[in-house]
Amino acid sequence: MPRVSGIPPARRAALRRRLLAWYDGGHRELPWRFPQRAADGYRVWLAEVMLQQTQVQAVIPYFERFLARFPTLDALAAAREEDVLALWSGLGYYARGRNLLAAARAARARHGGLPASVEALRALPGFGPYTAGAVASIAFAIPAPVVDGNVARVLARLFLVDGAPGDARTRARLWALAADLVDPARPGDLNQALMELGATVCGKPAPRCDRCPVAALCAARAGGREREVPPARLRPARRPLVLACALVERRGAVLVLPRRARGLFGGLLGPPAVEVAGGDDVRAALARTVRAEHGIDLAVGEEAAVVRRVLTHRELTLRGFRCEAARIPRGAEGAWIREAAGRRSGLPTAFAALIDTFFSTCRGVQDKKRPLRRGPPGAKFRDRVRA
Ligand code: SF4
């Protein structure tokens, strides 16, 4: 990482001093925050992975549940993927959970634990420059820079870097500034001070400069441009995605099967499904796909539940069709999800919501006729009932 960014030494020293004093004076108490040289690398790493694309308040309960189940890297390395993904359910971006497990196993096998080296960390699955820099600096006091969205915004304003955030030259400039600014004695604290400043003071679109410890050293503030820099990132419009889902119900439980490894919710359990577009014969497409992918012959009935979710890049609609399956092949890796278990089952939350909605619909119909049948599902295949 280049270390020549052109920060004059006196300004760099003043920025370090003020940022560290402000951080020491009081920062948010978070379960993954540690003083320099007292950090638990596993917790730092886990938090950094969970915080990607996810807000702090949403992460905290997931972080605590995950640690309760897998308190150490060794415990995680010995875990089953399905148990890891079940704890990840609801956080989204499930590849993060898979990479976490793969990296834990690789770190244990290659190094006996997390390695104290940026290069060795970068060689682990899922470790990009940000995660490697965060773990190296916070857990191992290595003077490695970090640039996430918060840090990028702070640096862009401090040094008036007004290129588009996604631009390669802008990114390179910000990383060079971060590398120059990181404090060799307290790199983790300096990096966390920048993260904290971006999260709590130097926000977008309206920074609270009157509370900022480095306001006197900020180029954007001096030029009255703190609300213009960095320019807003242009996001592509979300694409609509419609999945027709087969809801095969037996004795109060719904069939879920592993999805293909690639694509949305790849490798996770869900009702058998197919992407459909306007004009498709949805029932025919669903029956054809489930037959081809799972060897199950379906009789596709009425549409019984609809769920809509806004994902980062997609507007997702799940259309659930009540289906009858004559036979489930032996050896299929699936599960039956009981009524009211959807949200506790480790499924992606959109599928769990669809199943819960379906059961609510069933109950409404059944209440008018006769009670919903309960009891173990009559599956012939590996019968892992989640209740
Ligand atoms: S002075 Fe304002 S714009 Fe500059 S770093 Fe502080 S909060 Fe951000």
GROMACS .gro file of C-alpha atoms and ligand atoms in nm:
model
  395
    1MET     CA    1   0.000   0.000   0.000
    2PRO     CA    2   0.152   0.335  -0.094
    3ARG     CA    3   0.248   0.546   0.204
    4VAL     CA    4   0.330   0.870   0.025
    5SER     CA    5   0.019   1.086   0.023
    6GLY     CA    6   0.165   1.426   0.084
    7ILE     CA    7   0.015   1.501   0.428
    8PRO     CA    8   0.250   1.761   0.580
    9PRO     CA    9   0.407   1.611   0.895
   10ALA     CA   10   0.276   1.880   1.131
   11ARG     CA   11  -0.080   1.838   1.002
   12ARG     CA   12  -0.055   1.459   1.020
   13ALA     CA   13   0.068   1.473   1.378
   14ALA     CA   14  -0.211   1.714   1.475
   15LEU     CA   15  -0.475   1.494   1.314
   16ARG     CA   16  -0.347   1.183   1.493
   17ARG     CA   17  -0.331   1.363   1.826
   18ARG     CA   18  -0.679   1.511   1.802
   19LEU     CA   19  -0.845   1.198   1.668
   20LEU     CA   20  -0.694   0.974   1.936
   21ALA     CA   21  -0.777   1.220   2.215
   22TRP     CA   22  -1.135   1.242   2.092
   23TYR     CA   23  -1.161   0.862   2.066
   24ASP     CA   24  -1.013   0.817   2.413
   25GLY     CA   25  -1.254   1.075   2.549
   26GLY     CA   26  -1.553   0.855   2.476
   27HIS     CA   27  -1.672   0.638   2.192
   28ARG     CA   28  -1.968   0.408   2.157
   29GLU     CA   29  -1.941   0.097   2.371
   30LEU     CA   30  -1.971  -0.190   2.128
   31PRO     CA   31  -1.909  -0.558   2.204
   32TRP     CA   32  -1.625  -0.572   1.952
   33ARG     CA   33  -1.440  -0.261   2.068
   34PHE     CA   34  -1.115  -0.320   2.252
   35PRO     CA   35  -0.826  -0.098   2.362
   36GLN     CA   36  -0.515  -0.137   2.149
   37ARG     CA   37  -0.311  -0.448   2.238
   38ALA     CA   38  -0.602  -0.606   2.426
   39ALA     CA   39  -0.814  -0.704   2.130
   40ASP     CA   40  -0.963  -1.045   2.053
   41GLY     CA   41  -0.885  -1.093   1.685
   42TYR     CA   42  -1.167  -1.338   1.633
   43ARG     CA   43  -1.426  -1.093   1.766
   44VAL     CA   44  -1.280  -0.806   1.566
   45TRP     CA   45  -1.291  -1.012   1.250
   46LEU     CA   46  -1.643  -1.145   1.313
   47ALA     CA   47  -1.773  -0.792   1.375
   48GLU     CA   48  -1.606  -0.648   1.066
   49VAL     CA   49  -1.758  -0.919   0.848
   50MET     CA   50  -2.105  -0.874   0.997
   51LEU     CA   51  -2.086  -0.494   0.968
   52GLN     CA   52  -2.032  -0.505   0.593
   53GLN     CA   53  -2.356  -0.375   0.441
   54THR     CA   54  -2.531  -0.395   0.780
   55GLN     CA   55  -2.603  -0.132   1.047
   56VAL     CA   56  -2.442  -0.152   1.392
   57GLN     CA   57  -2.770  -0.187   1.582
   58ALA     CA   58  -2.882  -0.472   1.358
   59VAL     CA   59  -2.549  -0.652   1.397
   60ILE     CA   60  -2.528  -0.653   1.779
   61PRO     CA   61  -2.784  -0.933   1.849
   62TYR     CA   62  -2.645  -1.146   1.566
   63PHE     CA   63  -2.292  -1.092   1.694
   64GLU     CA   64  -2.387  -1.197   2.046
   65ARG     CA   65  -2.581  -1.505   1.934
   66PHE     CA   66  -2.298  -1.610   1.705
   67LEU     CA   67  -2.038  -1.575   1.981
   68ALA     CA   68  -2.255  -1.765   2.227
   69ARG     CA   69  -2.265  -2.057   1.984
   70PHE     CA   70  -1.911  -2.026   1.842
   71PRO     CA   71  -1.705  -1.847   2.109
   72THR     CA   72  -1.366  -1.910   1.947
   73LEU     CA   73  -1.215  -1.951   1.605
   74ASP     CA   74  -1.156  -2.319   1.683
   75ALA     CA   75  -1.524  -2.366   1.764
   76LEU     CA   76  -1.620  -2.197   1.438
   77ALA     CA   77  -1.371  -2.400   1.236
   78ALA     CA   78  -1.534  -2.719   1.367
   79ALA     CA   79  -1.889  -2.602   1.287
   80ARG     CA   80  -2.122  -2.735   1.019
   81GLU     CA   81  -2.198  -2.489   0.741
   82GLU     CA   82  -2.571  -2.523   0.788
   83ASP     CA   83  -2.539  -2.423   1.156
   84VAL     CA   84  -2.331  -2.119   1.065
   85LEU     CA   85  -2.578  -2.012   0.798
   86ALA     CA   86  -2.871  -2.066   1.032
   87LEU     CA   87  -2.717  -1.809   1.269
   88TRP     CA   88  -2.653  -1.582   0.972
   89SER     CA   89  -3.016  -1.595   0.862
   90GLY     CA   90  -3.155  -1.243   0.837
   91LEU     CA   91  -2.818  -1.070   0.798
   92GLY     CA   92  -2.819  -1.128   0.422
   93TYR     CA   93  -2.515  -1.166   0.196
   94TYR     CA   94  -2.481  -1.530   0.292
   95ALA     CA   95  -2.151  -1.563   0.107
   96ARG     CA   96  -2.005  -1.374   0.404
   97GLY     CA   97  -2.109  -1.655   0.639
   98ARG     CA   98  -1.967  -1.920   0.410
   99ASN     CA   99  -1.639  -1.733   0.369
  100LEU     CA  100  -1.619  -1.683   0.744
  101LEU     CA  101  -1.633  -2.056   0.800
  102ALA     CA  102  -1.390  -2.129   0.516
  103ALA     CA  103  -1.146  -1.869   0.648
  104ALA     CA  104  -1.168  -2.003   1.004
  105ARG     CA  105  -1.080  -2.350   0.880
  106ALA     CA  106  -0.800  -2.221   0.658
  107ALA     CA  107  -0.654  -1.998   0.931
  108ARG     CA  108  -0.656  -2.286   1.176
  109ALA     CA  109  -0.500  -2.528   0.929
  110ARG     CA  110  -0.232  -2.289   0.799
  111HIS     CA  111  -0.148  -2.081   1.105
  112GLY     CA  112  -0.317  -2.236   1.410
  113GLY     CA  113  -0.535  -1.923   1.432
  114LEU     CA  114  -0.562  -1.579   1.274
  115PRO     CA  115  -0.219  -1.479   1.137
  116ALA     CA  116  -0.058  -1.150   1.247
  117SER     CA  117   0.022  -1.040   0.894
  118VAL     CA  118  -0.173  -0.842   0.636
  119GLU     CA  119  -0.047  -1.063   0.353
  120ALA     CA  120  -0.142  -1.387   0.530
  121LEU     CA  121  -0.483  -1.247   0.621
  122ARG     CA  122  -0.542  -1.138   0.261
  123ALA     CA  123  -0.479  -1.497   0.150
  124LEU     CA  124  -0.778  -1.621   0.356
  125PRO     CA  125  -1.124  -1.654   0.196
  126GLY     CA  126  -1.329  -1.335   0.218
  127PHE     CA  127  -1.044  -1.111   0.338
  128GLY     CA  128  -1.030  -0.797   0.124
  129PRO     CA  129  -0.805  -0.500   0.199
  130TYR     CA  130  -1.052  -0.348   0.442
  131THR     CA  131  -1.108  -0.659   0.656
  132ALA     CA  132  -0.738  -0.747   0.655
  133GLY     CA  133  -0.646  -0.390   0.752
  134ALA     CA  134  -0.904  -0.377   1.029
  135VAL     CA  135  -0.803  -0.710   1.184
  136ALA     CA  136  -0.430  -0.640   1.143
  137SER     CA  137  -0.447  -0.293   1.296
  138ILE     CA  138  -0.700  -0.352   1.573
  139ALA     CA  139  -0.607  -0.705   1.677
  140PHE     CA  140  -0.233  -0.708   1.604
  141ALA     CA  141  -0.133  -0.338   1.619
  142ILE     CA  142   0.006  -0.354   1.264
  143PRO     CA  143   0.003  -0.006   1.105
  144ALA     CA  144  -0.227  -0.106   0.821
  145PRO     CA  145  -0.483   0.139   0.680
  146VAL     CA  146  -0.857   0.086   0.645
  147VAL     CA  147  -1.100   0.261   0.412
  148ASP     CA  148  -1.468   0.176   0.441
  149GLY     CA  149  -1.757   0.406   0.353
  150ASN     CA  150  -1.730   0.607   0.677
  151VAL     CA  151  -1.354   0.648   0.660
  152ALA     CA  152  -1.369   0.738   0.290
  153ARG     CA  153  -1.615   1.017   0.363
  154VAL     CA  154  -1.404   1.159   0.647
  155LEU     CA  155  -1.083   1.147   0.445
  156ALA     CA  156  -1.248   1.295   0.136
  157ARG     CA  157  -1.363   1.591   0.344
  158LEU     CA  158  -1.047   1.635   0.549
  159PHE     CA  159  -0.830   1.640   0.237
  160LEU     CA  160  -1.086   1.767  -0.014
  161VAL     CA  161  -1.076   1.463  -0.240
  162ASP     CA  162  -1.381   1.534  -0.453
  163GLY     CA  163  -1.371   1.254  -0.709
  164ALA     CA  164  -1.660   1.009  -0.734
  165PRO     CA  165  -1.645   0.751  -0.451
  166GLY     CA  166  -1.639   0.451  -0.687
  167ASP     CA  167  -1.366   0.593  -0.910
  168ALA     CA  168  -1.041   0.390  -0.902
  169ARG     CA  169  -0.816   0.695  -0.878
  170THR     CA  170  -1.023   0.837  -0.594
  171ARG     CA  171  -1.008   0.507  -0.409
  172ALA     CA  172  -0.632   0.485  -0.456
  173ARG     CA  173  -0.590   0.839  -0.324
  174LEU     CA  174  -0.802   0.766  -0.016
  175TRP     CA  175  -0.610   0.447   0.061
  176ALA     CA  176  -0.282   0.636   0.028
  177LEU     CA  177  -0.407   0.903   0.268
  178ALA     CA  178  -0.525   0.639   0.516
  179ALA     CA  179  -0.186   0.464   0.496
  180ASP     CA  180  -0.007   0.789   0.566
  181LEU     CA  181  -0.237   0.890   0.848
  182VAL     CA  182  -0.247   0.562   1.041
  183ASP     CA  183  -0.067   0.596   1.372
  184PRO     CA  184   0.228   0.354   1.406
  185ALA     CA  185   0.190   0.334   1.783
  186ARG     CA  186  -0.190   0.296   1.796
  187PRO     CA  187  -0.303   0.197   1.445
  188GLY     CA  188  -0.618   0.017   1.557
  189ASP     CA  189  -0.733   0.307   1.771
  190LEU     CA  190  -0.661   0.562   1.498
  191ASN     CA  191  -0.854   0.354   1.244
  192GLN     CA  192  -1.143   0.310   1.485
  193ALA     CA  193  -1.141   0.684   1.556
  194LEU     CA  194  -1.184   0.752   1.184
  195MET     CA  195  -1.464   0.492   1.162
  196GLU     CA  196  -1.633   0.639   1.469
  197LEU     CA  197  -1.604   0.995   1.342
  198GLY     CA  198  -1.766   0.897   1.014
  199ALA     CA  199  -2.042   0.705   1.189
  200THR     CA  200  -2.132   0.960   1.455
  201VAL     CA  201  -2.017   1.309   1.349
  202CYS     CA  202  -1.908   1.332   0.987
  203GLY     CA  203  -2.225   1.181   0.846
  204LYS     CA  204  -2.384   1.209   0.509
  205PRO     CA  205  -2.532   1.432   0.396
  206ALA     CA  206  -2.501   1.667   0.694
  207PRO     CA  207  -2.179   1.656   0.898
  208ARG     CA  208  -2.193   1.802   1.249
  209CYS     CA  209  -1.878   2.006   1.215
  210ASP     CA  210  -1.943   2.199   1.537
  211ARG     CA  211  -1.876   1.873   1.727
  212CYS     CA  212  -1.581   1.760   1.520
  213PRO     CA  213  -1.239   1.727   1.687
  214VAL     CA  214  -1.056   1.797   1.360
  215ALA     CA  215  -1.276   2.077   1.225
  216ALA     CA  216  -0.986   2.322   1.235
  217LEU     CA  217  -0.785   2.089   1.010
  218CYS     CA  218  -1.060   2.006   0.761
  219ALA     CA  219  -1.017   2.132   0.406
  220ALA     CA  220  -1.382   2.083   0.310
  221ARG     CA  221  -1.497   2.276   0.615
  222ALA     CA  222  -1.249   2.557   0.542
  223GLY     CA  223  -1.388   2.589   0.191
  224GLY     CA  224  -1.753   2.557   0.297
  225ARG     CA  225  -1.783   2.240   0.089
  226GLU     CA  226  -1.849   1.981   0.360
  227ARG     CA  227  -2.197   1.903   0.224
  228GLU     CA  228  -2.076   1.861  -0.135
  229VAL     CA  229  -1.785   1.628  -0.073
  230PRO     CA  230  -1.785   1.343  -0.151
  231PRO     CA  231  -2.039   1.357  -0.436
  232ALA     CA  232  -2.337   1.125  -0.394
  233ARG     CA  233  -2.281   0.777  -0.531
  234LEU     CA  234  -2.506   0.695  -0.823
  235ARG     CA  235  -2.673   0.363  -0.755
  236PRO     CA  236  -2.821   0.159  -1.037
  237ALA     CA  237  -3.196   0.107  -1.004
  238ARG     CA  238  -3.300  -0.214  -0.830
  239ARG     CA  239  -3.404  -0.488  -1.070
  240PRO     CA  240  -3.738  -0.658  -1.009
  241LEU     CA  241  -3.706  -1.032  -0.951
  242VAL     CA  242  -4.009  -1.261  -0.924
  243LEU     CA  243  -3.972  -1.617  -0.794
  244ALA     CA  244  -4.255  -1.865  -0.817
  245CYS     CA  245  -4.223  -2.100  -0.518
  246ALA     CA  246  -4.368  -2.448  -0.467
  247LEU     CA  247  -4.532  -2.481  -0.125
  248VAL     CA  248  -4.561  -2.854  -0.069
  249GLU     CA  249  -4.742  -2.900   0.260
  250ARG     CA  250  -4.779  -3.221   0.456
  251ARG     CA  251  -4.919  -3.249   0.805
  252GLY     CA  252  -4.849  -2.891   0.900
  253ALA     CA  253  -4.500  -2.867   0.751
  254VAL     CA  254  -4.365  -2.724   0.425
  255LEU     CA  255  -4.088  -2.878   0.215
  256VAL     CA  256  -3.763  -2.685   0.167
  257LEU     CA  257  -3.467  -2.800  -0.043
  258PRO     CA  258  -3.113  -2.664  -0.102
  259ARG     CA  259  -3.090  -2.398  -0.369
  260ARG     CA  260  -2.821  -2.400  -0.633
  261ALA     CA  261  -2.484  -2.281  -0.503
  262ARG     CA  262  -2.476  -1.967  -0.719
  263GLY     CA  263  -2.725  -1.683  -0.732
  264LEU     CA  264  -2.968  -1.535  -0.482
  265PHE     CA  265  -2.967  -1.727  -0.150
  266GLY     CA  266  -2.726  -1.971  -0.315
  267GLY     CA  267  -2.684  -2.302  -0.131
  268LEU     CA  268  -2.944  -2.215   0.132
  269LEU     CA  269  -3.270  -2.395   0.196
  270GLY     CA  270  -3.589  -2.265   0.044
  271PRO     CA  271  -3.908  -2.384  -0.121
  272PRO     CA  272  -3.829  -2.513  -0.472
  273ALA     CA  273  -3.853  -2.206  -0.695
  274VAL     CA  274  -3.808  -2.064  -1.042
  275GLU     CA  275  -3.757  -1.709  -1.169
  276VAL     CA  276  -4.051  -1.600  -1.381
  277ALA     CA  277  -4.132  -1.301  -1.598
  278GLY     CA  278  -4.453  -1.143  -1.720
  279GLY     CA  279  -4.615  -1.357  -1.986
  280ASP     CA  280  -4.470  -1.686  -1.854
  281ASP     CA  281  -4.700  -1.976  -1.778
  282VAL     CA  282  -4.590  -1.965  -1.415
  283ARG     CA  283  -4.737  -2.297  -1.302
  284ALA     CA  284  -4.591  -2.484  -1.596
  285ALA     CA  285  -4.249  -2.321  -1.545
  286LEU     CA  286  -4.252  -2.412  -1.176
  287ALA     CA  287  -4.347  -2.775  -1.240
  288ARG     CA  288  -4.088  -2.808  -1.518
  289THR     CA  289  -3.804  -2.660  -1.308
  290VAL     CA  290  -3.877  -2.861  -0.996
  291ARG     CA  291  -3.891  -3.177  -1.205
  292ALA     CA  292  -3.558  -3.093  -1.373
  293GLU     CA  293  -3.370  -2.977  -1.063
  294HIS     CA  294  -3.510  -3.203  -0.793
  295GLY     CA  295  -3.676  -3.493  -0.971
  296ILE     CA  296  -4.010  -3.411  -0.807
  297ASP     CA  297  -4.335  -3.423  -1.001
  298LEU     CA  298  -4.565  -3.146  -0.885
  299ALA     CA  299  -4.930  -3.070  -0.926
  300VAL     CA  300  -4.929  -2.691  -0.897
  301GLY     CA  301  -5.242  -2.547  -0.742
  302GLU     CA  302  -5.362  -2.200  -0.652
  303GLU     CA  303  -5.144  -1.905  -0.556
  304ALA     CA  304  -5.161  -1.907  -0.176
  305ALA     CA  305  -4.912  -1.646  -0.050
  306VAL     CA  306  -4.716  -1.347  -0.177
  307VAL     CA  307  -4.424  -1.172  -0.006
  308ARG     CA  308  -4.231  -0.867  -0.126
  309ARG     CA  309  -3.888  -0.759  -0.006
  310VAL     CA  310  -3.652  -0.481  -0.107
  311LEU     CA  311  -3.295  -0.615  -0.124
  312THR     CA  312  -2.984  -0.411  -0.195
  313HIS     CA  313  -2.994  -0.469  -0.569
  314ARG     CA  314  -3.333  -0.631  -0.622
  315GLU     CA  315  -3.702  -0.580  -0.562
  316LEU     CA  316  -3.796  -0.935  -0.478
  317THR     CA  317  -4.144  -1.085  -0.508
  318LEU     CA  318  -4.206  -1.440  -0.389
  319ARG     CA  319  -4.524  -1.598  -0.522
  320GLY     CA  320  -4.609  -1.915  -0.330
  321PHE     CA  321  -4.822  -2.181  -0.499
  322ARG     CA  322  -4.985  -2.464  -0.308
  323CYS     CA  323  -4.849  -2.786  -0.458
  324GLU     CA  324  -4.897  -3.159  -0.429
  325ALA     CA  325  -4.597  -3.388  -0.471
  326ALA     CA  326  -4.659  -3.754  -0.539
  327ARG     CA  327  -4.316  -3.865  -0.421
  328ILE     CA  328  -4.003  -3.707  -0.273
  329PRO     CA  329  -3.689  -3.885  -0.395
  330ARG     CA  330  -3.490  -4.075  -0.134
  331GLY     CA  331  -3.162  -3.913  -0.034
  332ALA     CA  332  -3.279  -3.559  -0.106
  333GLU     CA  333  -3.111  -3.309   0.132
  334GLY     CA  334  -3.403  -3.109   0.257
  335ALA     CA  335  -3.617  -3.030   0.556
  336TRP     CA  336  -3.977  -2.977   0.657
  337ILE     CA  337  -4.056  -2.645   0.818
  338ARG     CA  338  -4.345  -2.647   1.059
  339GLU     CA  339  -4.600  -2.378   1.110
  340ALA     CA  340  -4.467  -2.079   1.310
  341ALA     CA  341  -4.110  -2.211   1.275
  342GLY     CA  342  -4.027  -2.017   0.958
  343ARG     CA  343  -3.854  -1.727   1.127
  344ARG     CA  344  -3.655  -1.954   1.359
  345SER     CA  345  -3.554  -2.205   1.097
  346GLY     CA  346  -3.241  -2.050   0.952
  347LEU     CA  347  -3.406  -1.988   0.616
  348PRO     CA  348  -3.349  -1.657   0.439
  349THR     CA  349  -3.605  -1.428   0.600
  350ALA     CA  350  -3.798  -1.376   0.275
  351PHE     CA  351  -3.863  -1.752   0.244
  352ALA     CA  352  -3.948  -1.775   0.614
  353ALA     CA  353  -4.199  -1.493   0.571
  354LEU     CA  354  -4.353  -1.667   0.270
  355ILE     CA  355  -4.398  -1.989   0.466
  356ASP     CA  356  -4.544  -1.804   0.765
  357THR     CA  357  -4.784  -1.620   0.533
  358PHE     CA  358  -4.883  -1.949   0.375
  359PHE     CA  359  -4.962  -2.105   0.711
  360SER     CA  360  -5.163  -1.799   0.809
  361THR     CA  361  -5.365  -1.839   0.491
  362CYS     CA  362  -5.410  -2.212   0.559
  363ARG     CA  363  -5.525  -2.139   0.911
  364GLY     CA  364  -5.780  -1.890   0.786
  365VAL     CA  365  -5.921  -2.147   0.547
  366GLN     CA  366  -5.900  -2.432   0.796
  367ASP     CA  367  -6.072  -2.233   1.070
  368LYS     CA  368  -6.378  -2.224   0.851
  369LYS     CA  369  -6.364  -2.597   0.778
  370ARG     CA  370  -6.169  -2.815   1.021
  371PRO     CA  371  -5.850  -2.783   1.231
  372LEU     CA  372  -5.517  -2.798   1.048
  373ARG     CA  373  -5.366  -3.144   1.077
  374ARG     CA  374  -5.052  -3.156   1.290
  375GLY     CA  375  -4.784  -3.415   1.354
  376PRO     CA  376  -4.465  -3.532   1.189
  377PRO     CA  377  -4.456  -3.491   0.814
  378GLY     CA  378  -4.482  -3.804   0.613
  379ALA     CA  379  -4.157  -3.754   0.419
  380LYS     CA  380  -3.979  -4.055   0.285
  381PHE     CA  381  -3.642  -3.877   0.259
  382ARG     CA  382  -3.401  -3.761   0.526
  383ASP     CA  383  -3.645  -3.619   0.770
  384ARG     CA  384  -3.498  -3.316   0.941
  385VAL     CA  385  -3.798  -3.141   1.084
  386ARG     CA  386  -3.735  -2.787   1.201
  387ALA     CA  387  -3.979  -2.680   1.466
  388SF4     S1  388  -1.511   1.933   1.002
  388SF4    FE1  389  -1.707   1.856   0.932
  388SF4     S2  390  -1.669   1.780   0.727
  388SF4    FE2  391  -1.471   1.805   0.824
  388SF4     S3  392  -1.421   1.603   0.910
  388SF4    FE3  393  -1.521   1.723   1.071
  388SF4     S4  394  -1.739   1.671   1.056
  388SF4    FE4  395  -1.640   1.605   0.867
   0.00000   0.00000   0.00000
